[in-house]
């Protein structure tokens, strides 16, 4: 287990470039199993979740080669194996194996999926999508037999279920329709990849029409990670500094910028995001599917509410507030208000605390950067799952931070 040691109270200045999006990369890596041939993925971040995903497809015989920032995946010859639980339990996105394996091998298994454990994380909609194509789910086994195109209507927005539905529809001969798709930017990176592999996919609003068939090796570029970008913007504000965050599409952070702007934080115009000033006013966020405020940045703004107070609500993961207990160790005061959480203006102090998950862990890191003195964050491995070179990037901005084995 690793720990981060942070000497807080130092304003951050300079420039930071975000890495390739984690949540765009994972569907691309797993969907590669449904393709036959050599694919080129540009700009994969070297983070824990990406490494586990590449190891997982390697278990099926996929050959992975790094060429600079490009990753080549050769899926010409694969062999079915049962998904190894010691790897699938390390990340939620291993559920994408279900759709990809069904297409490539005509069978799949229910995956002992892991990932951040902040809430119940059902997969009923993933299975409904596969079943609508004729897959039969008996116990832990999903059998393909003869898969057929279909119409899927999702009852709510789910990134993961949309990914599995797109992968399976793209690999089945004929026209499928998926209604109620998630519209997060990373969904459209997968769409580009599947198009490059031979599928025809068009969107009208949240309705996708997919003409699928045999999929071949493809090429895609992973865009900059909007959640990592928002995390560094928050770090800049938390520290009282002025950091230029670059390498991503600013429009993807509109709802985040709007919420912080309402609190009194200033933003420079331009392609990159430069935020300065502290939240002088109480502000509220309500996380919702894209283009709403991103749920993965909901924990990240909580420490910023220590300046003037605020209110948190999450319509994607209604119970994603467990991390607030950990922030309490740093002095952040909050209370439940029905399905919301009220955060009170609080004086933060250094603490020793255990990172509960990826974004909750980053929230602790922010609290540690704000508190004068030395803090330690244990179980930092969960933060490294999603943030590439985090100590190097923060040190480059002036933070006093180090990573060590416990
Ligand atoms: C993805 O998780 C992300 N993970 C999460 O990011 C992110 O929080 C989430 O999307 C929402 O944006 C990856 O991309 C690997 P969902 P996913 O299916 O796909 C309900 C991070 O910090 N639902 O969109 O698992 C579910 O309970 C991680 O980077 C069902 O009811 O999320 C939730 O309320 C954490 N049935 C809502 O849909 C289902 O079958 C949205 O979940 C599936 C989901």
Short mmCIF file of C-alpha atoms and ligand atoms in Angstrom, two decimals:
data_model
loop_
_atom_site.label_atom_id
_atom_site.label_comp_id
_atom_site.label_asym_id
_atom_site.label_seq_id
_atom_site.Cartn_x
_atom_site.Cartn_y
_atom_site.Cartn_z
CA UNK A 1 0.00 0.00 0.00
CA UNK A 2 1.23 3.49 -0.84
CA UNK A 3 0.84 6.76 1.02
CA UNK A 4 1.02 10.39 -0.05
CA UNK A 5 2.76 12.82 2.26
CA UNK A 6 1.75 16.45 1.68
CA UNK A 7 3.04 19.59 3.30
CA UNK A 8 0.07 21.88 2.70
CA UNK A 9 -0.49 25.61 2.63
CA UNK A 10 1.61 26.24 -0.52
CA UNK A 11 -0.11 28.13 -3.40
CA UNK A 12 0.23 26.36 -6.77
CA UNK A 13 1.41 28.20 -9.88
CA UNK A 14 2.38 27.19 -13.41
CA UNK A 15 0.99 25.00 -16.13
CA UNK A 16 -0.23 21.41 -16.14
CA UNK A 17 -1.27 19.23 -19.08
CA UNK A 18 -3.89 16.58 -18.45
CA UNK A 19 -3.44 12.98 -19.63
CA UNK A 20 -5.69 10.81 -21.79
CA UNK A 21 -9.17 10.30 -20.37
CA UNK A 22 -9.51 7.19 -18.18
CA UNK A 23 -13.20 6.75 -18.88
CA UNK A 24 -12.64 7.07 -22.63
CA UNK A 25 -9.71 4.65 -22.61
CA UNK A 26 -11.39 1.75 -20.79
CA UNK A 27 -14.29 1.16 -23.24
CA UNK A 28 -11.77 1.37 -26.11
CA UNK A 29 -9.44 -1.22 -24.59
CA UNK A 30 -12.21 -3.71 -23.79
CA UNK A 31 -14.09 -3.21 -27.05
CA UNK A 32 -10.86 -4.11 -28.88
CA UNK A 33 -11.63 -7.74 -28.07
CA UNK A 34 -14.63 -7.49 -30.42
CA UNK A 35 -12.36 -6.33 -33.26
CA UNK A 36 -10.22 -8.63 -35.39
CA UNK A 37 -6.82 -7.23 -36.37
CA UNK A 38 -4.41 -4.59 -35.17
CA UNK A 39 -5.70 -1.41 -33.55
CA UNK A 40 -3.81 1.76 -32.72
CA UNK A 41 -4.81 3.79 -29.67
CA UNK A 42 -3.17 7.17 -29.31
CA UNK A 43 -2.67 8.88 -25.97
CA UNK A 44 -3.49 6.19 -23.40
CA UNK A 45 -2.56 7.40 -19.93
CA UNK A 46 -0.23 5.19 -17.91
CA UNK A 47 -2.54 4.75 -14.92
CA UNK A 48 -3.53 1.79 -12.77
CA UNK A 49 -6.91 1.14 -14.40
CA UNK A 50 -5.46 1.20 -17.93
CA UNK A 51 -2.72 -1.26 -16.92
CA UNK A 52 -5.27 -3.68 -15.43
CA UNK A 53 -7.50 -3.38 -18.52
CA UNK A 54 -4.56 -4.18 -20.84
CA UNK A 55 -3.60 -7.14 -18.63
CA UNK A 56 -7.17 -8.39 -18.81
CA UNK A 57 -7.40 -8.40 -22.59
CA UNK A 58 -3.93 -10.00 -22.59
CA UNK A 59 -5.50 -12.99 -20.82
CA UNK A 60 -7.53 -13.64 -24.01
CA UNK A 61 -4.37 -13.56 -26.11
CA UNK A 62 -4.46 -9.89 -27.21
CA UNK A 63 -0.90 -8.72 -27.89
CA UNK A 64 -0.22 -5.25 -26.55
CA UNK A 65 2.75 -3.18 -27.71
CA UNK A 66 3.64 0.39 -26.73
CA UNK A 67 5.09 2.66 -29.46
CA UNK A 68 5.78 5.99 -27.75
CA UNK A 69 2.37 7.39 -26.75
CA UNK A 70 0.62 4.94 -29.10
CA UNK A 71 -0.56 1.52 -27.99
CA UNK A 72 -0.98 -1.26 -30.54
CA UNK A 73 -3.43 -4.03 -29.73
CA UNK A 74 -3.36 -7.14 -31.92
CA UNK A 75 -6.52 -9.23 -31.58
CA UNK A 76 -6.03 -11.37 -34.67
CA UNK A 77 -5.86 -14.59 -32.68
CA UNK A 78 -7.74 -14.81 -29.41
CA UNK A 79 -8.93 -17.63 -27.21
CA UNK A 80 -11.86 -17.58 -24.80
CA UNK A 81 -11.00 -17.74 -21.10
CA UNK A 82 -13.09 -17.19 -18.00
CA UNK A 83 -12.52 -13.61 -16.88
CA UNK A 84 -9.95 -13.83 -14.05
CA UNK A 85 -11.67 -12.50 -10.90
CA UNK A 86 -8.42 -11.21 -9.37
CA UNK A 87 -8.24 -8.70 -12.27
CA UNK A 88 -11.94 -8.04 -12.99
CA UNK A 89 -12.52 -7.22 -9.32
CA UNK A 90 -10.02 -4.38 -9.63
CA UNK A 91 -12.14 -2.26 -11.93
CA UNK A 92 -15.72 -1.54 -12.73
CA UNK A 93 -15.09 -1.24 -16.46
CA UNK A 94 -14.40 -4.99 -16.58
CA UNK A 95 -18.18 -5.22 -17.15
CA UNK A 96 -17.38 -4.18 -20.75
CA UNK A 97 -15.92 -7.65 -21.18
CA UNK A 98 -19.49 -8.95 -21.32
CA UNK A 99 -20.43 -7.20 -24.56
CA UNK A 100 -17.03 -7.61 -26.21
CA UNK A 101 -16.68 -11.29 -25.32
CA UNK A 102 -20.22 -12.06 -26.48
CA UNK A 103 -19.43 -10.59 -29.89
CA UNK A 104 -16.01 -12.18 -30.29
CA UNK A 105 -16.65 -15.62 -28.76
CA UNK A 106 -20.45 -15.96 -28.72
CA UNK A 107 -20.28 -16.27 -24.95
CA UNK A 108 -19.39 -14.34 -21.87
CA UNK A 109 -19.63 -14.58 -18.12
CA UNK A 110 -21.02 -12.33 -15.47
CA UNK A 111 -18.02 -10.48 -14.23
CA UNK A 112 -17.02 -10.10 -10.62
CA UNK A 113 -16.56 -6.40 -11.28
CA UNK A 114 -14.98 -4.04 -8.81
CA UNK A 115 -14.28 -0.32 -8.98
CA UNK A 116 -14.96 2.51 -6.57
CA UNK A 117 -17.30 1.24 -3.93
CA UNK A 118 -19.24 4.40 -3.08
CA UNK A 119 -22.71 3.08 -3.83
CA UNK A 120 -24.66 0.06 -5.06
CA UNK A 121 -23.69 -0.36 -8.71
CA UNK A 122 -26.27 -2.56 -10.50
CA UNK A 123 -25.73 -4.01 -14.00
CA UNK A 124 -29.35 -4.84 -14.87
CA UNK A 125 -29.38 -2.44 -17.83
CA UNK A 126 -26.18 -3.96 -19.27
CA UNK A 127 -27.82 -7.38 -19.14
CA UNK A 128 -31.11 -6.11 -20.61
CA UNK A 129 -29.18 -4.74 -23.58
CA UNK A 130 -27.39 -8.05 -24.18
CA UNK A 131 -30.62 -10.04 -23.69
CA UNK A 132 -32.43 -7.87 -26.23
CA UNK A 133 -29.95 -9.20 -28.83
CA UNK A 134 -30.93 -12.75 -27.95
CA UNK A 135 -28.21 -13.50 -25.41
CA UNK A 136 -29.35 -16.00 -22.79
CA UNK A 137 -28.26 -15.38 -19.22
CA UNK A 138 -28.27 -18.49 -17.06
CA UNK A 139 -26.52 -18.22 -13.74
CA UNK A 140 -23.14 -16.64 -14.42
CA UNK A 141 -23.04 -17.68 -18.06
CA UNK A 142 -24.14 -15.52 -20.99
CA UNK A 143 -24.60 -17.49 -24.23
CA UNK A 144 -24.75 -15.90 -27.62
CA UNK A 145 -26.15 -18.57 -29.93
CA UNK A 146 -27.43 -16.48 -32.84
CA UNK A 147 -27.30 -12.80 -31.92
CA UNK A 148 -29.79 -10.52 -33.65
CA UNK A 149 -30.11 -6.75 -34.03
CA UNK A 150 -32.59 -5.18 -31.66
CA UNK A 151 -34.14 -2.06 -30.15
CA UNK A 152 -32.95 -1.20 -26.64
CA UNK A 153 -34.73 1.43 -24.53
CA UNK A 154 -32.83 2.47 -21.44
CA UNK A 155 -34.90 3.60 -18.45
CA UNK A 156 -32.16 5.97 -17.29
CA UNK A 157 -28.78 7.20 -18.44
CA UNK A 158 -25.96 4.75 -17.84
CA UNK A 159 -22.47 5.17 -19.24
CA UNK A 160 -21.59 1.50 -18.76
CA UNK A 161 -24.82 0.08 -20.18
CA UNK A 162 -24.52 2.41 -23.20
CA UNK A 163 -20.96 1.14 -23.77
CA UNK A 164 -22.03 -2.52 -23.67
CA UNK A 165 -25.04 -1.80 -25.90
CA UNK A 166 -22.88 0.02 -28.48
CA UNK A 167 -20.20 -2.69 -28.55
CA UNK A 168 -22.73 -5.49 -28.99
CA UNK A 169 -24.85 -3.64 -31.58
CA UNK A 170 -21.71 -2.77 -33.57
CA UNK A 171 -20.68 -6.43 -33.75
CA UNK A 172 -24.07 -7.81 -34.85
CA UNK A 173 -25.03 -7.89 -38.54
CA UNK A 174 -27.99 -5.56 -39.16
CA UNK A 175 -29.54 -2.40 -37.71
CA UNK A 176 -30.01 -1.89 -33.98
CA UNK A 177 -31.44 1.12 -32.19
CA UNK A 178 -30.40 2.24 -28.70
CA UNK A 179 -32.68 4.79 -27.03
CA UNK A 180 -31.76 6.73 -23.91
CA UNK A 181 -27.98 6.60 -24.46
CA UNK A 182 -25.59 8.33 -22.06
CA UNK A 183 -24.09 11.35 -23.82
CA UNK A 184 -20.81 11.77 -21.92
CA UNK A 185 -17.98 12.85 -24.25
CA UNK A 186 -16.21 9.50 -23.77
CA UNK A 187 -19.21 7.69 -25.32
CA UNK A 188 -18.42 9.49 -28.58
CA UNK A 189 -14.79 8.40 -28.45
CA UNK A 190 -16.02 4.80 -28.42
CA UNK A 191 -18.41 5.66 -31.28
CA UNK A 192 -15.44 6.99 -33.32
CA UNK A 193 -13.49 3.81 -32.62
CA UNK A 194 -16.35 1.49 -33.59
CA UNK A 195 -16.92 3.53 -36.76
CA UNK A 196 -13.25 3.19 -37.62
CA UNK A 197 -13.67 -0.57 -37.05
CA UNK A 198 -16.42 -0.70 -39.68
CA UNK A 199 -19.72 -0.01 -37.87
CA UNK A 200 -22.04 2.76 -39.03
CA UNK A 201 -23.39 4.73 -36.05
CA UNK A 202 -25.54 7.86 -36.09
CA UNK A 203 -27.05 9.81 -33.21
CA UNK A 204 -30.17 11.93 -33.02
CA UNK A 205 -30.36 13.28 -29.48
CA UNK A 206 -29.93 10.27 -27.18
CA UNK A 207 -31.05 7.75 -29.85
CA UNK A 208 -28.31 5.82 -31.63
CA UNK A 209 -28.83 3.86 -34.81
CA UNK A 210 -26.11 1.26 -35.30
CA UNK A 211 -25.50 -0.79 -38.44
CA UNK A 212 -23.17 -3.50 -37.27
CA UNK A 213 -21.23 -6.40 -38.69
CA UNK A 214 -17.70 -7.82 -38.75
CA UNK A 215 -15.34 -5.40 -36.94
CA UNK A 216 -11.69 -4.98 -37.92
CA UNK A 217 -8.65 -3.31 -36.36
CA UNK A 218 -9.21 0.44 -35.88
CA UNK A 219 -7.58 3.67 -34.78
CA UNK A 220 -8.57 6.29 -32.22
CA UNK A 221 -7.10 9.16 -30.20
CA UNK A 222 -7.95 9.42 -26.52
CA UNK A 223 -8.81 13.04 -25.64
CA UNK A 224 -7.67 14.82 -22.48
CA UNK A 225 -9.39 13.81 -19.26
CA UNK A 226 -12.06 16.36 -18.25
CA UNK A 227 -12.21 14.97 -14.70
CA UNK A 228 -8.46 15.20 -14.24
CA UNK A 229 -8.67 18.75 -15.64
CA UNK A 230 -11.40 19.72 -13.16
CA UNK A 231 -9.33 18.17 -10.37
CA UNK A 232 -6.32 20.41 -11.17
CA UNK A 233 -8.55 23.47 -11.49
CA UNK A 234 -9.88 22.65 -8.02
CA UNK A 235 -6.31 22.21 -6.72
CA UNK A 236 -5.39 25.64 -8.07
CA UNK A 237 -8.38 27.26 -6.34
CA UNK A 238 -7.90 25.29 -3.12
CA UNK A 239 -4.27 26.41 -2.84
CA UNK A 240 -4.99 30.07 -3.56
CA UNK A 241 -2.69 29.99 -6.60
CA UNK A 242 -3.16 30.37 -10.35
CA UNK A 243 -2.62 27.28 -12.53
CA UNK A 244 -3.15 26.98 -16.28
CA UNK A 245 -4.77 23.62 -17.03
CA UNK A 246 -4.41 22.49 -20.64
CA UNK A 247 -4.84 19.55 -23.00
CA UNK A 248 -8.61 19.01 -22.90
CA UNK A 249 -11.84 20.42 -24.31
CA UNK A 250 -12.89 23.30 -22.04
CA UNK A 251 -16.53 23.09 -23.15
CA UNK A 252 -16.79 19.70 -21.38
CA UNK A 253 -16.31 21.50 -18.06
CA UNK A 254 -18.95 24.20 -18.65
CA UNK A 255 -21.23 23.17 -15.76
CA UNK A 256 -18.24 22.95 -13.39
CA UNK A 257 -16.93 26.37 -14.43
CA UNK A 258 -20.42 27.84 -14.10
CA UNK A 259 -20.87 26.50 -10.53
CA UNK A 260 -17.49 27.80 -9.37
CA UNK A 261 -17.98 31.10 -11.20
CA UNK A 262 -21.21 31.59 -9.21
CA UNK A 263 -19.16 31.17 -6.01
CA UNK A 264 -16.93 34.11 -6.93
CA UNK A 265 -13.98 32.24 -8.52
CA UNK A 266 -12.69 34.05 -11.64
CA UNK A 267 -11.85 32.29 -14.91
CA UNK A 268 -9.69 33.70 -17.70
CA UNK A 269 -11.09 33.49 -21.23
CA UNK A 270 -9.30 31.15 -23.63
CA UNK A 271 -8.86 27.54 -24.62
CA UNK A 272 -7.15 26.44 -21.40
CA UNK A 273 -8.67 26.93 -17.97
CA UNK A 274 -7.03 29.40 -15.62
CA UNK A 275 -8.97 29.91 -12.38
CA UNK A 276 -8.05 32.32 -9.62
CA UNK A 277 -9.57 33.67 -6.44
CA UNK A 278 -11.39 31.77 -3.72
CA UNK A 279 -15.09 30.93 -3.46
CA UNK A 280 -16.32 34.01 -1.59
CA UNK A 281 -19.95 32.89 -1.63
CA UNK A 282 -21.73 29.71 -0.65
CA UNK A 283 -22.37 27.57 -3.72
CA UNK A 284 -24.36 24.47 -4.63
CA UNK A 285 -23.79 21.63 -7.05
CA UNK A 286 -26.21 18.97 -8.22
CA UNK A 287 -24.41 16.21 -10.12
CA UNK A 288 -26.36 14.91 -13.13
CA UNK A 289 -25.65 13.06 -16.40
CA UNK A 290 -23.71 15.05 -19.04
CA UNK A 291 -23.95 17.96 -19.74
CA UNK A 292 -24.86 18.33 -16.06
CA UNK A 293 -22.29 18.79 -13.32
CA UNK A 294 -20.04 15.66 -13.45
CA UNK A 295 -20.61 13.28 -10.53
CA UNK A 296 -16.88 12.47 -10.56
CA UNK A 297 -16.15 16.11 -9.66
CA UNK A 298 -18.78 16.24 -6.90
CA UNK A 299 -16.35 14.96 -4.19
CA UNK A 300 -13.62 17.18 -5.67
CA UNK A 301 -15.50 20.45 -5.03
CA UNK A 302 -16.43 19.55 -1.43
CA UNK A 303 -13.16 20.88 0.09
CA UNK A 304 -13.69 24.15 -1.84
CA UNK A 305 -16.91 24.60 0.15
CA UNK A 306 -14.80 24.98 3.30
CA UNK A 307 -14.27 28.65 2.28
CA UNK A 308 -17.87 29.88 2.34
CA UNK A 309 -20.06 26.80 2.69
CA UNK A 310 -22.18 24.99 0.14
CA UNK A 311 -24.60 22.24 -0.68
CA UNK A 312 -24.06 18.95 -2.53
CA UNK A 313 -26.55 16.73 -4.30
CA UNK A 314 -25.88 13.81 -6.64
CA UNK A 315 -28.58 12.58 -9.01
CA UNK A 316 -26.28 9.96 -10.58
CA UNK A 317 -25.03 8.24 -7.39
CA UNK A 318 -27.45 9.44 -4.70
CA UNK A 319 -25.28 8.12 -1.86
CA UNK A 320 -21.88 9.27 -3.08
CA UNK A 321 -21.08 11.11 0.14
CA UNK A 322 -19.14 8.54 2.19
CA UNK A 323 -15.92 10.46 1.49
CA UNK A 324 -17.20 13.35 3.63
CA UNK A 325 -16.45 11.30 6.76
CA UNK A 326 -12.80 11.17 5.70
CA UNK A 327 -12.76 14.91 5.00
CA UNK A 328 -14.09 15.36 8.54
CA UNK A 329 -10.63 14.26 9.75
CA UNK A 330 -9.26 17.43 8.09
CA UNK A 331 -11.89 19.56 9.86
CA UNK A 332 -14.48 19.82 7.06
CA UNK A 333 -17.88 20.08 8.75
CA UNK A 334 -20.95 18.75 6.98
CA UNK A 335 -24.35 17.30 7.72
CA UNK A 336 -27.05 15.35 5.90
CA UNK A 337 -30.06 17.35 4.74
CA UNK A 338 -32.40 14.74 3.23
CA UNK A 339 -30.68 13.52 0.07
CA UNK A 340 -28.30 16.51 0.13
CA UNK A 341 -25.25 17.34 2.20
CA UNK A 342 -24.66 20.77 3.64
CA UNK A 343 -21.01 21.80 4.00
CA UNK A 344 -20.20 24.52 6.54
CA UNK A 345 -17.38 27.04 6.34
CA UNK A 346 -14.55 25.20 8.09
CA UNK A 347 -10.92 25.74 9.07
CA UNK A 348 -8.95 22.80 7.64
CA UNK A 349 -6.01 21.28 9.50
CA UNK A 350 -3.53 18.52 8.60
CA UNK A 351 -4.63 14.92 9.18
CA UNK A 352 -3.79 11.30 8.57
CA UNK A 353 -6.58 9.65 6.64
CA UNK A 354 -7.41 6.65 4.43
CA UNK A 355 -8.40 7.34 0.80
CA UNK A 356 -11.81 5.67 0.33
CA UNK A 357 -11.81 5.68 -3.49
CA UNK A 358 -10.41 7.51 -6.51
CA UNK A 359 -12.28 10.85 -6.34
CA UNK A 360 -12.83 10.77 -2.58
CA UNK A 361 -9.07 10.24 -2.32
CA UNK A 362 -8.40 13.25 -4.55
CA UNK A 363 -10.75 15.31 -2.35
CA UNK A 364 -8.56 14.38 0.64
CA UNK A 365 -5.49 15.39 -1.30
CA UNK A 366 -7.09 18.82 -1.85
CA UNK A 367 -7.85 19.14 1.88
CA UNK A 368 -4.20 18.25 2.59
CA UNK A 369 -2.99 20.90 0.10
CA UNK A 370 -5.16 23.49 1.87
CA UNK A 371 -4.16 22.65 5.45
CA UNK A 372 -0.97 24.25 6.81
CA UNK A 373 1.40 21.44 7.82
CA UNK A 374 2.00 17.77 7.05
CA UNK A 375 -0.79 15.34 6.16
CA UNK A 376 -0.63 11.69 5.14
CA UNK A 377 -3.09 9.92 2.86
CA UNK A 378 -3.02 6.14 3.08
CA UNK A 379 -4.25 3.77 0.38
CA UNK A 380 -3.03 6.27 -2.21
CA UNK A 381 -3.05 3.40 -4.73
CA UNK A 382 -6.73 4.17 -5.42
CA UNK A 383 -5.81 7.71 -6.47
CA UNK A 384 -3.10 6.40 -8.82
CA UNK A 385 -5.79 4.34 -10.61
CA UNK A 386 -6.95 7.50 -12.36
CA UNK A 387 -4.29 10.24 -12.14
CA UNK A 388 -1.13 9.85 -14.21
CA UNK A 389 2.12 11.15 -12.67
CA UNK A 390 0.20 12.93 -9.96
CA UNK A 391 3.15 13.68 -7.69
CA UNK A 392 5.27 14.92 -10.61
CA UNK A 393 2.43 17.13 -11.89
CA UNK A 394 1.67 18.65 -8.47
CA UNK A 395 5.37 19.07 -7.58
CA UNK A 396 5.80 20.86 -10.92
CA UNK A 397 3.23 23.40 -9.69
CA UNK A 398 5.11 23.91 -6.43
CA UNK A 399 3.31 21.43 -4.16
CA UNK A 400 5.36 19.67 -1.49
CA UNK A 401 4.21 16.11 -2.04
CA UNK A 402 5.82 12.68 -2.08
CA UNK A 403 4.65 9.13 -2.59
CA UNK A 404 6.06 6.28 -0.55
CA UNK A 405 5.46 2.63 0.24
CA UNK A 406 3.91 2.05 3.66
C1 LIG B 1 -19.10 5.43 -15.18
O1 LIG B 1 -19.52 4.43 -14.27
C2 LIG B 1 -17.76 5.92 -14.71
N1 LIG B 1 -16.83 4.80 -14.73
C3 LIG B 1 -17.87 6.51 -13.31
O2 LIG B 1 -16.60 7.10 -12.99
C4 LIG B 1 -18.92 7.62 -13.32
O3 LIG B 1 -19.16 8.04 -11.99
C5 LIG B 1 -20.24 7.13 -13.92
O4 LIG B 1 -20.00 6.53 -15.22
C6 LIG B 1 -21.25 8.25 -14.15
O5 LIG B 1 -20.69 9.25 -14.98
C7 LIG B 1 -16.24 4.45 -15.86
O6 LIG B 1 -16.48 5.04 -16.92
C8 LIG B 1 -15.27 3.34 -15.80
P1 LIG B 1 -23.41 4.48 -14.89
P2 LIG B 1 -20.75 3.49 -14.63
O7 LIG B 1 -23.77 3.15 -15.42
O8 LIG B 1 -20.77 3.26 -16.08
C9 LIG B 1 -27.44 3.31 -12.54
C10 LIG B 1 -14.71 7.58 -11.68
O9 LIG B 1 -14.59 8.15 -10.56
N2 LIG B 1 -27.39 2.02 -13.24
O10 LIG B 1 -23.47 5.65 -15.80
O11 LIG B 1 -20.69 2.35 -13.71
C11 LIG B 1 -26.34 3.43 -11.48
O12 LIG B 1 -26.73 2.82 -10.27
C12 LIG B 1 -15.82 6.58 -11.92
O13 LIG B 1 -13.95 7.78 -12.63
C13 LIG B 1 -28.44 1.15 -13.11
O14 LIG B 1 -29.43 1.41 -12.42
O15 LIG B 1 -21.97 4.42 -14.21
C14 LIG B 1 -26.19 4.94 -11.39
O16 LIG B 1 -27.15 5.44 -10.52
C15 LIG B 1 -16.57 6.26 -10.67
N3 LIG B 1 -28.37 -0.05 -13.78
C16 LIG B 1 -26.48 5.42 -12.81
O17 LIG B 1 -27.17 4.34 -13.46
C17 LIG B 1 -27.32 -0.38 -14.56
O18 LIG B 1 -27.32 -1.48 -15.15
C18 LIG B 1 -25.28 5.81 -13.63
O19 LIG B 1 -24.34 4.74 -13.63
C19 LIG B 1 -26.24 0.52 -14.67
C20 LIG B 1 -26.31 1.72 -14.01
#
